[in-house]
Coordinates of C-alpha atoms in Angstrom, one line a residue:
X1 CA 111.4 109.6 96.9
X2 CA 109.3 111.5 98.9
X3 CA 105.4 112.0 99.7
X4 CA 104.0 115.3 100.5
X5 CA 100.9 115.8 102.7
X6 CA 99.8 119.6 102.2
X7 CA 97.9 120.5 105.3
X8 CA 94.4 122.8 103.9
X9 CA 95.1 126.1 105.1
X10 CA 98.3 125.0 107.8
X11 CA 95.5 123.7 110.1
X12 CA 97.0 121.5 112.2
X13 CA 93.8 120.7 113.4
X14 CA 93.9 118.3 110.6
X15 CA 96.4 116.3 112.5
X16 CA 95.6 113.4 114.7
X17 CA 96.9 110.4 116.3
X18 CA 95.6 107.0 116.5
X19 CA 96.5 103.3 117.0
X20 CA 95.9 100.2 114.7
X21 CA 95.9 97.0 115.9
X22 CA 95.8 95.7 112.5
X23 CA 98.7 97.2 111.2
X24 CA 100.8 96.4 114.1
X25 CA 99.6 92.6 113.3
X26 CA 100.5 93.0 109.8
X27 CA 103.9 94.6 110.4
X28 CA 104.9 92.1 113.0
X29 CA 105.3 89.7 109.9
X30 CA 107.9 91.1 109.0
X31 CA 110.0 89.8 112.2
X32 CA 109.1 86.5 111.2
X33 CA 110.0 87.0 108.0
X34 CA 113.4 87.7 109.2
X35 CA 114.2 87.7 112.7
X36 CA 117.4 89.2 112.7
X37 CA 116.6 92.7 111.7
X38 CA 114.1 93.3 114.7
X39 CA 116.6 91.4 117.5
X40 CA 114.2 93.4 119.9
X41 CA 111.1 91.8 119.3
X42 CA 113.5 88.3 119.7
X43 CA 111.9 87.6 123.0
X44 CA 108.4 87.4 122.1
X45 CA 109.0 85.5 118.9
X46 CA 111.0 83.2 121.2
X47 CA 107.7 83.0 123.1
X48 CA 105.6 82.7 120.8
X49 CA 107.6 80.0 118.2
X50 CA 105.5 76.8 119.9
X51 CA 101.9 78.3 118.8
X52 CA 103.6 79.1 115.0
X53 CA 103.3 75.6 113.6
X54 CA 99.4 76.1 114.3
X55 CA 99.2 78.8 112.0
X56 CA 97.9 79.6 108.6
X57 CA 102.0 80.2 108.2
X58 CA 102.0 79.9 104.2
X59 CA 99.1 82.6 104.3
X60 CA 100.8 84.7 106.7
X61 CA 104.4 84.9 105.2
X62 CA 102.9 85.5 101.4
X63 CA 101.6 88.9 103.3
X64 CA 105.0 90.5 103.0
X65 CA 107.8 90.3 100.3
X66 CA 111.7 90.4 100.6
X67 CA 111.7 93.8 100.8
X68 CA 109.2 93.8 104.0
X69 CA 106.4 95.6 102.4
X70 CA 103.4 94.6 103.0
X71 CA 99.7 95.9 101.1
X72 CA 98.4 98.8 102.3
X73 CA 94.9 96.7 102.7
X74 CA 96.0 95.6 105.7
X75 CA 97.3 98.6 107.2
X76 CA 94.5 100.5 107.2
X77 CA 94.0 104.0 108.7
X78 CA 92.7 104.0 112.2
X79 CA 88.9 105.9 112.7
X80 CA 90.0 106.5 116.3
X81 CA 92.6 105.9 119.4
X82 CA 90.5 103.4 120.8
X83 CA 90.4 100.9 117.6
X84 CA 89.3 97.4 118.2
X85 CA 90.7 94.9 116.0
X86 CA 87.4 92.9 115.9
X87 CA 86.2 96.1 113.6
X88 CA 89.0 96.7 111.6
X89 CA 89.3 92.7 110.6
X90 CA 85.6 92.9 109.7
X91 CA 85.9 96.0 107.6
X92 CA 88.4 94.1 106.0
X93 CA 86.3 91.1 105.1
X94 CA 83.8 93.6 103.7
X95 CA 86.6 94.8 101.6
X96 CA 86.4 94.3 97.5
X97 CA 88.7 91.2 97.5
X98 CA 90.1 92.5 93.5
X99 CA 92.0 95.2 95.7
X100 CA 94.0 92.9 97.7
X101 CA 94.6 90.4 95.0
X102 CA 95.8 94.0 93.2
X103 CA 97.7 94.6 95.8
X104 CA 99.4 91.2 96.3
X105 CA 100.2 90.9 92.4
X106 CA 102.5 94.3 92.8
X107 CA 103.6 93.3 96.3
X108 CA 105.2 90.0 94.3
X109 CA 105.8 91.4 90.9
X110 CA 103.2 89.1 89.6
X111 CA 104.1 85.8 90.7
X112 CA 101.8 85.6 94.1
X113 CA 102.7 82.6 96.2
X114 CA 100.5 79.6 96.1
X115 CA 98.9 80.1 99.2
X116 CA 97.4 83.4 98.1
X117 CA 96.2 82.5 94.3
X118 CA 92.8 81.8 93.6
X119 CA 89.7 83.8 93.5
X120 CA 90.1 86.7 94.8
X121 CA 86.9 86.1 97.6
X122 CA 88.5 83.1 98.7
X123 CA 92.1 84.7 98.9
X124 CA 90.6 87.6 101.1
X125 CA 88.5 85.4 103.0
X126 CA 92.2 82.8 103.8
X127 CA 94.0 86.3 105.0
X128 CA 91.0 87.3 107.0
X129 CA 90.8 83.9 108.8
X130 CA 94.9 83.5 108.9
X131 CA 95.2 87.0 110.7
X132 CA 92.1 86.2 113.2
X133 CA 94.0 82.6 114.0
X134 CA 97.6 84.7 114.3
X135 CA 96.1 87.6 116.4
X136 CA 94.5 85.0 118.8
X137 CA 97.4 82.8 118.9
X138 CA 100.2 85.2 119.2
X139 CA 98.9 88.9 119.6
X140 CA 96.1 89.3 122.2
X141 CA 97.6 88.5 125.3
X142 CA 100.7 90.7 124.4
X143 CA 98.2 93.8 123.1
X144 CA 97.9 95.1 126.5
X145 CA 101.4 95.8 126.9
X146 CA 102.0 97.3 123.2
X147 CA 98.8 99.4 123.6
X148 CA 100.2 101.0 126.6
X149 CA 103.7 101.5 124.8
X150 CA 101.2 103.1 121.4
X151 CA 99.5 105.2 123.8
X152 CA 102.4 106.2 125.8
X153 CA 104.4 107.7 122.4
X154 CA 101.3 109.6 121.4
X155 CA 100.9 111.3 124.9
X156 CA 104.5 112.1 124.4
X157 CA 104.1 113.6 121.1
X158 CA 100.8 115.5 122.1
X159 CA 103.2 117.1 125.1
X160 CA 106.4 117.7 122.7
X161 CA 103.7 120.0 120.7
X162 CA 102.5 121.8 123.2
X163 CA 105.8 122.5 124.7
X164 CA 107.9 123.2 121.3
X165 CA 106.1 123.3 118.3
X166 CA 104.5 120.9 115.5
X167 CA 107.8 121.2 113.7
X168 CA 109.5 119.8 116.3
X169 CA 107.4 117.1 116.7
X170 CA 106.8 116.3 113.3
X171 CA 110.9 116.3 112.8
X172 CA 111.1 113.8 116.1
X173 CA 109.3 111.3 114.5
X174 CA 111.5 109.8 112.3
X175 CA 114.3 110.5 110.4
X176 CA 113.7 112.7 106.7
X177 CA 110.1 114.1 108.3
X178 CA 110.1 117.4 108.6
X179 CA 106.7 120.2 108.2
X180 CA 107.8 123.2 106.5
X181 CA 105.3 125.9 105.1
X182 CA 102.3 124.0 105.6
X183 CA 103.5 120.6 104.0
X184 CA 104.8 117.6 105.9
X185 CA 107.1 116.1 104.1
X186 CA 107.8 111.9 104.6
X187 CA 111.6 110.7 102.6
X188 CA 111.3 107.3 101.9
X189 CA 113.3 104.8 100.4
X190 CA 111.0 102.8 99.0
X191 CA 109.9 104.2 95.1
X192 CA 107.1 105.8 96.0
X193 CA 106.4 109.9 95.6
X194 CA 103.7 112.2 95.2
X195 CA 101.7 114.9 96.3
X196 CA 98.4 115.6 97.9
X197 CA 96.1 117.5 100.3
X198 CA 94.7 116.4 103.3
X199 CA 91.7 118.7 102.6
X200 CA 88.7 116.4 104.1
X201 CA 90.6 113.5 105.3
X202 CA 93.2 115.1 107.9
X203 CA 96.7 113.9 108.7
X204 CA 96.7 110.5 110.6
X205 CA 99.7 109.9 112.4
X206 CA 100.1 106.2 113.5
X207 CA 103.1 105.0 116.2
X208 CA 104.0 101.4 115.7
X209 CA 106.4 98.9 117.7
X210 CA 107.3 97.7 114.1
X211 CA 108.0 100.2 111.6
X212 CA 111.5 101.4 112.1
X213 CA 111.3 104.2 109.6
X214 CA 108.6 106.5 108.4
X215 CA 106.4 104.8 106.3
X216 CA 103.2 106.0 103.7
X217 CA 100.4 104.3 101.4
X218 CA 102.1 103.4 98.1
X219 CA 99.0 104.9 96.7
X220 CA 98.2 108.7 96.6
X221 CA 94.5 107.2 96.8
X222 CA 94.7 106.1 100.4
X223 CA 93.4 108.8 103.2
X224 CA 96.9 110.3 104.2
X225 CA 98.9 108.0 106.9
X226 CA 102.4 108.5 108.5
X227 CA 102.9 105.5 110.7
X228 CA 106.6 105.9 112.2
X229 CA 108.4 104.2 115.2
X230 CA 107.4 104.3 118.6
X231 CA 109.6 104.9 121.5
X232 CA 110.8 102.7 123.8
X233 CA 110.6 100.0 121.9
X234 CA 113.8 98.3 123.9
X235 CA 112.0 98.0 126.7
X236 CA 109.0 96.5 125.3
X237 CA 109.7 92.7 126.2
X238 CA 111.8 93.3 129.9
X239 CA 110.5 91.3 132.2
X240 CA 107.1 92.1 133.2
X241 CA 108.4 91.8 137.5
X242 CA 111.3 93.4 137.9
X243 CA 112.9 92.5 141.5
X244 CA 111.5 94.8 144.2
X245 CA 114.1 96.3 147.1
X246 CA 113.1 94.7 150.5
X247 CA 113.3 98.2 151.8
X248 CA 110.6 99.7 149.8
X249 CA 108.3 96.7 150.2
X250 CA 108.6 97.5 154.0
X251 CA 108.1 100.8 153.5
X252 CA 105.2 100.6 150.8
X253 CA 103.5 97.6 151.0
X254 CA 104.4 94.6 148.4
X255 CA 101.9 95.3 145.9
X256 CA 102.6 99.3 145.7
X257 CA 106.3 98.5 145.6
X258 CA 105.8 96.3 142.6
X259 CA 103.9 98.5 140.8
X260 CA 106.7 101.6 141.7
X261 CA 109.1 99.5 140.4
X262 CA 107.3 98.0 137.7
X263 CA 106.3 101.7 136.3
X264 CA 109.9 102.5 135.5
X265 CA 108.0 102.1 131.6
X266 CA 104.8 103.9 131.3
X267 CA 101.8 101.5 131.7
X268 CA 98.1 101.5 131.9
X269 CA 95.9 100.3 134.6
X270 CA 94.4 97.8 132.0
X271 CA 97.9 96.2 131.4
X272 CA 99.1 96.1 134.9
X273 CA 96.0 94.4 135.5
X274 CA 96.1 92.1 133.0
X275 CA 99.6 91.5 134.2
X276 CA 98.5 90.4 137.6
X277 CA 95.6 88.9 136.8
X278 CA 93.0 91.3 139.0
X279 CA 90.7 93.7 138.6
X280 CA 91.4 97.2 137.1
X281 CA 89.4 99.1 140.1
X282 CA 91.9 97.1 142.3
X283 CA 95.1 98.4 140.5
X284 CA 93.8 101.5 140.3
X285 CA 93.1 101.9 144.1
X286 CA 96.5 101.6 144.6
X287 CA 97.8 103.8 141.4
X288 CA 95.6 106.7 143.2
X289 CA 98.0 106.5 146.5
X290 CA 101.0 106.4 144.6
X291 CA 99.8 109.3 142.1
X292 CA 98.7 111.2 145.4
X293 CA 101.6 111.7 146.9
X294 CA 104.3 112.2 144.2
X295 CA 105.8 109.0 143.2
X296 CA 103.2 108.4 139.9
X297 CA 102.6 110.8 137.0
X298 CA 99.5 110.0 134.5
X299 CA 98.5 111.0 131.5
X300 CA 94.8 110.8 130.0
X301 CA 94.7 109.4 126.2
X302 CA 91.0 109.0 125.2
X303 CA 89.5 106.7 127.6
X304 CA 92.8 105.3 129.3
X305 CA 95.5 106.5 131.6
X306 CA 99.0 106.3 131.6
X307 CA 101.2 106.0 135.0
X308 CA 105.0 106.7 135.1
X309 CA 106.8 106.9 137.4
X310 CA 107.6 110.7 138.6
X311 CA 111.4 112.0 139.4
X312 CA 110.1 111.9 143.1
X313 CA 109.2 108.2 142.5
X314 CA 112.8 107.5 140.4
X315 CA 114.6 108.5 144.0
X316 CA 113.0 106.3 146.1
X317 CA 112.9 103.2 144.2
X318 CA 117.2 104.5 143.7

């Protein structure tokens, strides 16, 4: 089956990346659901298992079905790169609750788990409260970290266009994407097809840690989304400290040798940060020596920065 999104005119001004919070929350579901199909994200549901049986798990697990799919409620489109999920959890309170109990009917054929029958206010208001206790619990001391990842792919894809073309791009993205004449054109396996423009809504293209394939609203109604896998997911859960050479701590000083060797995965000055439990000016006094003379590259995406290390800074941590 396969969705069409006919860009107005071939403007691929119409095009634009964001991040969503909430639909990486809702898709993570899916690796509890069943943990052996996502044996990257092991680690952190490992870390995470002793906070589960706090949970509003019943709520939770009725949000995806044996197939994985979960309603397109609660994987909104993103207004912007910088989405909190404080605003996209109350946009879906203010939500009309018949939708997701719509929603959850065809999710489950008609026979909606227990946990999620009822009147439809009270069913949206138990998902809005289970998600906020699961974010909390398992999610926002991780976000940092996945944001960084999120933010890293899209300044990747933003370069890829520059340098070799929105087909390209598009194409890189997944597997059966492809923009040709105009139309971008998402293959998926679920049965889903149709076609529509993007004429006043644009193109929103959405990198997630937990969508391994390209993925589209089930309805033709929803603003057009193509959320699709982000790179380097295998390297999402290393461990945060990897062991710094005694040699480039002489050289460097500790703390600029750990972040040298810690930037081996693009980061933000937020996450590293949060990593180390200081200040972002004081990371960033440090990132500005390293970036200064060779061993850091950074790239701006809305309001943060992303370091990586440069080729320069690959040989000397080798």
């Amino acid at each position: 089956m396969v969705v069409r999104y006919e860009l107005t005119g071939m403007d691929l001004g119409e095009v634009r990346f964001a991040v969503s919070p909430l639909s990486e929350l809702t898709l993570s579901l899916r690796s509890f659901r069943d943990p052996g199909r996502y044996p990257l994200h092991l680690p952190w549901l490992h870390e995470v298992d002793a906070v589960r049986g706090e949970l509003d798990s019943a709520a939770l697990l009725a949000l995806t079905n044996d197939l994985l799919w979960t309603p397109d409620l609660l994987t909104p489109r993103p207004t912007s790169p910088l989405t909190r999920v404080d605003d996209q959890l109350a946009a879906l309170a203010a939500a009309d609750p018949r939708t997701l109990t719509a929603e959850l009917a065809v999710l489950h054929r008609g026979r909606v788990p227990a946990a999620l029958t009822g009147p439809p206010d009270a069913v949206l208001r138990r998902v809005v409260q289970a998600l906020r206790g699961y974010w909390d619990a398992c999610f926002a001391d991780h976000w940092p970290r996945l944001r960084a990842l999120l933010e890293a792919d899209v300044t990747h894809r933003a370069r890829e266009t520059v340098q070799h073309g929105s087909a390209r791009m598009f194409a890189g993205l997944a597997d059966g994407v492809r923009l040709a004449g105009g139309v971008v054109e998402v293959r998926l396996r679920s049965p889903v097809a149709y076609t529509r423009s993007t004429a006043g809504d644009g193109l929103t293209l959405v990198p997630s840690v937990f969508c391994r394939r390209a993925s589209a609203p089930v309805s033709a109604a929803e603003p057009p989304v193509l959320m699709y896998g982000a790179r380097g997911v295998g390297t999402l859960w290393r461990p945060r400290r990897p062991p710094v050479p005694a040699a480039l701590a002489d050289l460097l000083g500790r703390t600029r040798a750990e972040l040298l060797t810690e930037l081996a995965s693009p980061a933000s000055s937020t996450e590293l940060a949060a990593r180390r439990g200081v200040t972002v000016p004081a990371v960033n006094q440090h990132l500005r020596v390293l970036r200064t003379t060779g061993l850091l590259d950074s790239e701006r995406h809305g309001r943060s920065v992303v370091y990586r290390r440069s080729e320069l800074g690959d040989a000397l941590v080798g």
